[in-house]
Short mmCIF file of C-alpha atoms and ligand atoms in Angstrom, two decimals:
data_model
loop_
_atom_site.label_atom_id
_atom_site.label_comp_id
_atom_site.label_asym_id
_atom_site.label_seq_id
_atom_site.Cartn_x
_atom_site.Cartn_y
_atom_site.Cartn_z
CA MET A 1 16.79 29.38 7.00
CA SER A 2 18.27 25.87 6.61
CA PRO A 3 15.78 23.01 6.15
CA LEU A 4 15.04 20.94 9.26
CA LYS A 5 17.39 18.04 9.62
CA ARG A 6 15.92 14.69 10.57
CA GLY A 7 17.09 12.46 13.38
CA ALA A 8 18.64 9.02 12.91
CA LEU A 9 17.03 5.67 13.69
CA ILE A 10 19.68 3.63 15.50
CA VAL A 11 18.88 0.05 16.54
CA PHE A 12 20.63 -2.38 18.88
CA GLU A 13 20.24 -6.11 18.22
CA GLY A 14 21.70 -9.31 19.59
CA CYS A 15 21.01 -12.29 21.79
CA ASP A 16 19.89 -12.08 25.39
CA ARG A 17 22.34 -10.41 27.78
CA SER A 18 24.56 -9.23 24.91
CA GLY A 19 24.57 -5.70 26.35
CA LYS A 20 21.98 -3.99 24.15
CA SER A 21 20.28 -2.09 26.97
CA THR A 22 23.62 -1.03 28.48
CA GLN A 23 24.93 0.29 25.15
CA SER A 24 21.60 1.92 24.14
CA ARG A 25 21.54 3.82 27.41
CA ARG A 26 25.16 4.93 27.14
CA LEU A 27 24.77 6.12 23.55
CA ALA A 28 21.59 8.04 24.39
CA GLU A 29 23.32 9.68 27.38
CA LEU A 30 26.29 10.67 25.22
CA LEU A 31 24.18 12.21 22.45
CA LYS A 32 22.02 14.09 24.96
CA SER A 33 25.14 15.42 26.70
CA LYS A 34 26.18 16.89 23.35
CA GLY A 35 22.84 18.67 23.01
CA ILE A 36 21.53 16.31 20.28
CA PRO A 37 17.76 15.73 20.67
CA THR A 38 17.60 12.00 21.48
CA GLU A 39 14.98 9.59 22.79
CA SER A 40 15.25 5.93 23.72
CA LEU A 41 12.71 3.16 23.44
CA ASN A 42 12.65 -0.59 23.37
CA PHE A 43 10.65 -3.32 21.73
CA PRO A 44 8.53 -4.94 22.91
CA ALA A 45 7.03 -1.66 24.16
CA ARG A 46 5.36 -3.37 27.11
CA SER A 47 3.17 -0.42 28.20
CA THR A 48 0.64 -0.48 25.32
CA ASN A 49 -2.38 -2.85 25.33
CA ILE A 50 -0.64 -5.10 22.80
CA GLY A 51 2.62 -4.78 24.75
CA GLN A 52 0.88 -6.00 27.91
CA VAL A 53 -0.25 -9.18 26.13
CA VAL A 54 3.31 -9.69 24.85
CA ASN A 55 4.65 -9.17 28.38
CA GLY A 56 2.24 -11.83 29.72
CA TYR A 57 3.57 -14.24 27.12
CA LEU A 58 7.24 -13.51 27.85
CA THR A 59 6.84 -13.87 31.59
CA ASN A 60 5.26 -17.28 30.98
CA SER A 61 1.86 -16.33 32.41
CA LYS A 62 0.10 -16.64 29.03
CA ASP A 63 0.38 -19.16 26.18
CA LEU A 64 -0.34 -18.19 22.58
CA PRO A 65 0.15 -19.91 19.20
CA ASP A 66 3.53 -19.03 17.63
CA GLU A 67 1.90 -17.16 14.70
CA VAL A 68 -0.22 -15.05 17.06
CA ILE A 69 2.64 -13.91 19.30
CA HIS A 70 4.79 -13.22 16.24
CA LEU A 71 2.14 -10.91 14.77
CA LEU A 72 1.59 -9.23 18.16
CA PHE A 73 5.30 -8.35 18.39
CA THR A 74 5.07 -6.90 14.86
CA SER A 75 1.81 -5.04 15.63
CA ASN A 76 3.51 -3.52 18.64
CA ARG A 77 6.04 -1.94 16.25
CA TRP A 78 3.37 -0.84 13.75
CA GLU A 79 1.27 0.83 16.45
CA LEU A 80 4.18 3.15 17.30
CA MET A 81 5.42 3.85 13.75
CA GLY A 82 3.45 7.08 13.18
CA LYS A 83 4.80 8.57 16.40
CA LEU A 84 8.36 7.49 15.62
CA ARG A 85 8.21 8.94 12.09
CA GLN A 86 7.00 12.28 13.49
CA LYS A 87 9.83 12.41 16.01
CA LEU A 88 12.51 11.52 13.44
CA LEU A 89 11.23 14.12 10.99
CA ALA A 90 11.16 16.72 13.78
CA GLY A 91 14.90 16.13 14.29
CA THR A 92 14.95 13.66 17.19
CA THR A 93 17.38 10.75 17.02
CA LEU A 94 15.85 7.50 18.26
CA ILE A 95 17.88 4.81 20.00
CA VAL A 96 15.90 1.57 19.79
CA ASP A 97 16.66 -1.53 21.85
CA ARG A 98 15.53 -4.49 19.61
CA TYR A 99 13.44 -4.14 16.44
CA SER A 100 12.11 -6.24 13.53
CA TYR A 101 15.23 -8.42 13.43
CA SER A 102 14.54 -9.76 16.94
CA GLY A 103 11.02 -10.45 15.73
CA VAL A 104 12.34 -12.58 12.88
CA ALA A 105 15.23 -14.20 14.79
CA TYR A 106 13.23 -15.49 17.77
CA SER A 107 10.36 -16.83 15.62
CA VAL A 108 12.64 -18.48 13.03
CA ALA A 109 14.58 -20.05 15.92
CA LYS A 110 11.30 -21.78 16.88
CA GLY A 111 11.17 -23.34 13.42
CA MET A 112 8.96 -20.81 11.62
CA ASP A 113 9.58 -19.81 7.99
CA PHE A 114 11.95 -16.84 7.52
CA GLU A 115 9.96 -15.17 4.71
CA TRP A 116 6.64 -15.61 6.53
CA CYS A 117 8.16 -13.96 9.61
CA TYR A 118 9.78 -11.09 7.72
CA ALA A 119 6.76 -10.21 5.52
CA PRO A 120 4.76 -8.16 8.11
CA GLU A 121 7.90 -6.13 8.94
CA ARG A 122 8.08 -4.74 5.39
CA GLY A 123 7.10 -1.08 5.31
CA LEU A 124 8.31 -0.24 8.82
CA ILE A 125 10.92 2.52 8.97
CA LYS A 126 14.35 1.17 8.01
CA PRO A 127 17.07 1.85 10.58
CA ASP A 128 20.02 4.02 9.55
CA ALA A 129 22.29 1.74 11.56
CA VAL A 130 21.99 -1.53 13.45
CA PHE A 131 24.62 -2.33 16.08
CA TYR A 132 24.69 -6.12 16.34
CA LEU A 133 26.27 -7.23 19.61
CA ARG A 134 27.53 -10.75 19.03
CA ALA A 135 29.06 -13.30 21.43
CA ALA A 136 28.78 -17.03 22.10
CA PRO A 137 25.48 -17.72 23.94
CA GLU A 138 27.42 -19.88 26.46
CA SER A 139 29.44 -16.86 27.58
CA LEU A 140 26.36 -14.59 27.69
CA ALA A 141 24.53 -17.12 29.89
CA LYS A 142 27.08 -16.40 32.64
CA ARG A 143 25.86 -12.79 32.86
CA SER A 144 23.37 -11.85 35.59
CA GLU A 145 19.63 -12.53 35.33
CA PHE A 146 19.97 -14.91 32.38
CA GLY A 147 17.22 -17.54 32.32
CA GLU A 148 14.30 -15.64 33.80
CA GLU A 149 12.14 -15.31 30.70
CA ARG A 150 10.71 -17.75 28.18
CA TYR A 151 13.47 -17.70 25.55
CA GLU A 152 16.50 -17.58 27.84
CA LYS A 153 17.97 -21.04 27.22
CA VAL A 154 21.45 -21.52 25.69
CA GLU A 155 20.38 -24.00 22.99
CA PHE A 156 17.56 -21.73 21.83
CA GLN A 157 19.83 -18.66 21.92
CA SER A 158 22.30 -20.46 19.62
CA ARG A 159 19.56 -20.80 17.01
CA VAL A 160 18.63 -17.12 17.50
CA SER A 161 22.28 -16.19 17.00
CA ALA A 162 22.42 -18.12 13.70
CA VAL A 163 19.43 -16.15 12.38
CA PHE A 164 20.99 -12.82 13.41
CA ASP A 165 24.18 -13.89 11.57
CA ARG A 166 22.15 -14.62 8.44
CA ILE A 167 20.42 -11.23 8.58
CA CYS A 168 23.74 -9.48 9.27
CA SER A 169 25.32 -10.92 6.12
CA ASN A 170 22.24 -9.94 4.03
CA GLU A 171 22.07 -6.40 5.45
CA SER A 172 25.78 -5.64 5.68
CA THR A 173 25.46 -2.07 4.36
CA TYR A 174 23.96 -0.71 7.58
CA TRP A 175 24.65 -3.51 10.11
CA HIS A 176 27.73 -3.12 12.32
CA GLN A 177 28.76 -6.37 13.98
CA LEU A 178 30.62 -5.93 17.27
CA ASP A 179 32.24 -8.45 19.58
CA ALA A 180 29.96 -8.28 22.64
CA SER A 181 32.60 -9.89 24.89
CA GLN A 182 34.63 -6.65 24.90
CA THR A 183 34.33 -4.36 27.89
CA ALA A 184 31.30 -2.09 27.96
CA ASP A 185 33.67 0.92 27.72
CA ASP A 186 35.40 -0.38 24.57
CA LEU A 187 32.07 -1.17 22.93
CA HIS A 188 30.75 2.28 23.79
CA SER A 189 33.77 3.98 22.17
CA LEU A 190 33.31 2.04 18.93
CA ILE A 191 29.56 2.68 18.84
CA ALA A 192 29.93 6.37 19.69
CA GLY A 193 32.45 6.87 16.88
CA THR A 194 30.19 5.30 14.28
CA ALA A 195 27.03 7.04 15.52
CA GLU A 196 28.62 10.49 15.57
CA LYS A 197 29.68 10.11 11.92
CA LEU A 198 26.26 8.77 10.95
CA LEU A 199 24.09 11.60 12.29
CA PRO A 200 25.21 14.35 9.87
CA GLN A 201 25.26 11.86 6.96
CA VAL A 202 21.59 10.86 7.30
CA ALA A 203 20.22 14.24 8.41
CA THR A 204 19.25 15.31 4.88
CA GLN A 205 18.29 11.85 3.57
CA PRO A 206 14.64 10.77 3.34
CA LEU A 207 13.44 8.04 5.66
CA ASP A 208 13.53 4.61 4.05
CA LYS A 209 11.30 1.56 4.59
CA LEU A 210 12.15 -2.07 5.25
CA SER A 211 11.66 -3.91 1.96
N1 LIG B 301 11.38 -10.64 21.22
C1 LIG B 301 10.73 -11.38 20.25
O1 LIG B 301 10.60 -12.58 20.36
N2 LIG B 301 10.21 -10.74 19.16
C2 LIG B 301 10.33 -9.39 19.00
O2 LIG B 301 9.85 -8.84 18.00
C3 LIG B 301 11.04 -8.64 20.00
C4 LIG B 301 11.54 -9.30 21.10
C5 LIG B 301 11.19 -7.16 19.86
C6 LIG B 301 12.41 -9.63 25.60
O3 LIG B 301 13.47 -8.83 25.24
C7 LIG B 301 12.28 -10.84 24.69
O4 LIG B 301 11.44 -10.55 23.56
C8 LIG B 301 13.58 -11.32 24.07
C9 LIG B 301 13.34 -11.34 22.57
C10 LIG B 301 11.88 -11.31 22.44
N3 LIG B 301 13.84 -12.66 24.44
N4 LIG B 301 14.02 -13.13 25.48
N5 LIG B 301 14.11 -13.64 26.49
P1 LIG B 301 14.11 -7.72 26.17
O5 LIG B 301 14.88 -6.86 25.26
O6 LIG B 301 13.06 -7.12 27.02
O7 LIG B 301 15.12 -8.56 27.14
P2 LIG B 301 15.95 -7.92 28.34
O8 LIG B 301 15.32 -8.34 29.59
O9 LIG B 301 16.26 -6.48 28.12
O10 LIG B 301 17.33 -8.67 28.27
P3 LIG B 301 18.34 -8.58 27.16
O11 LIG B 301 17.89 -7.65 26.10
O12 LIG B 301 18.59 -9.94 26.73
O13 LIG B 301 19.70 -8.02 27.77
P4 LIG B 301 20.62 -6.91 27.06
O14 LIG B 301 19.85 -5.66 27.03
O15 LIG B 301 21.18 -7.38 25.79
O16 LIG B 301 21.83 -6.80 28.06
P5 LIG B 301 22.09 -5.75 29.28
O17 LIG B 301 20.84 -5.66 30.14
O18 LIG B 301 22.67 -4.52 28.77
O19 LIG B 301 23.24 -6.54 30.04
C11 LIG B 301 23.01 -7.83 30.61
C12 LIG B 301 23.99 -8.05 31.79
O20 LIG B 301 25.32 -8.09 31.31
C13 LIG B 301 23.96 -6.92 32.84
O21 LIG B 301 24.21 -7.48 34.08
C14 LIG B 301 25.13 -6.03 32.41
O22 LIG B 301 25.67 -5.30 33.45
C15 LIG B 301 26.11 -7.04 31.85
N6 LIG B 301 26.92 -6.50 30.74
C16 LIG B 301 26.55 -5.62 29.78
N7 LIG B 301 27.57 -5.36 28.93
C17 LIG B 301 28.61 -6.12 29.34
C18 LIG B 301 29.95 -6.31 28.85
N8 LIG B 301 30.42 -5.68 27.76
N9 LIG B 301 30.74 -7.16 29.52
C19 LIG B 301 30.27 -7.83 30.61
N10 LIG B 301 29.03 -7.70 31.13
C20 LIG B 301 28.20 -6.86 30.50
MG1 LIG B 302 17.78 -5.43 27.28
#
């Protein structure tokens, strides 16, 4: 009997309205249609107790010190890590819409220290691939529903974008930068091609941790 093959942890990152949710959904649908066990989730996971506090903050109904909300976003990832590890080891591929890098990018964009922000992310499961959807915040602001939540302002998004760029150049081995201004169909083809090659490559590798 062949040993059980693990699933891949695939993350989508980028500024607001860059198309992360659209591309996460399309990739998950594609993998499922090919019979590959796949589940989708997004961070913040707003349904947990911690996630509900985060949701209150994002929808502007609750104010919290920057350090507190930062650590709540991180805790929201830590509280789900055991479950995610189990699923990956059981062979399920996870498609995750935002992860630690959003945590760092949005807090650093507020003026917080990069290392301080990254430290509590260390030890979380390291993604096998990050698809970074990148486009000028001015063009993304023209997409629907921009501006409804706390961080959705062009000037702030430009600072977020600069932090994502910095992370992308540091983590170039598993980050895939894509021009988010392409059509959703073109982006999906590029992402699907990379993901389909990745799955068999990582299936027999141990899970790694963010360091
Ligand atoms: N945050 C944080 O501070 N710390 C953390 O640790 C984490 C998050 C995890 C909530 O995020 C906020 O939390 C977020 C960061 C912060 N900041 N804000 N604000 P969220 O993920 O819940 O946000 P969202 O409501 O899902 O929006 P989004 O992620 O910004 O959008 P998106 O998923 O990237 O885009 P989309 O929904 O796929 O597409 C947006 C629109 O564009 C939609 O009308 C599409 O039809 C259209 N679209 C999509 N693709 C294209 C292309 N290729 N061309 C043209 N139009 C397109
Ligand atoms: Mg989204």
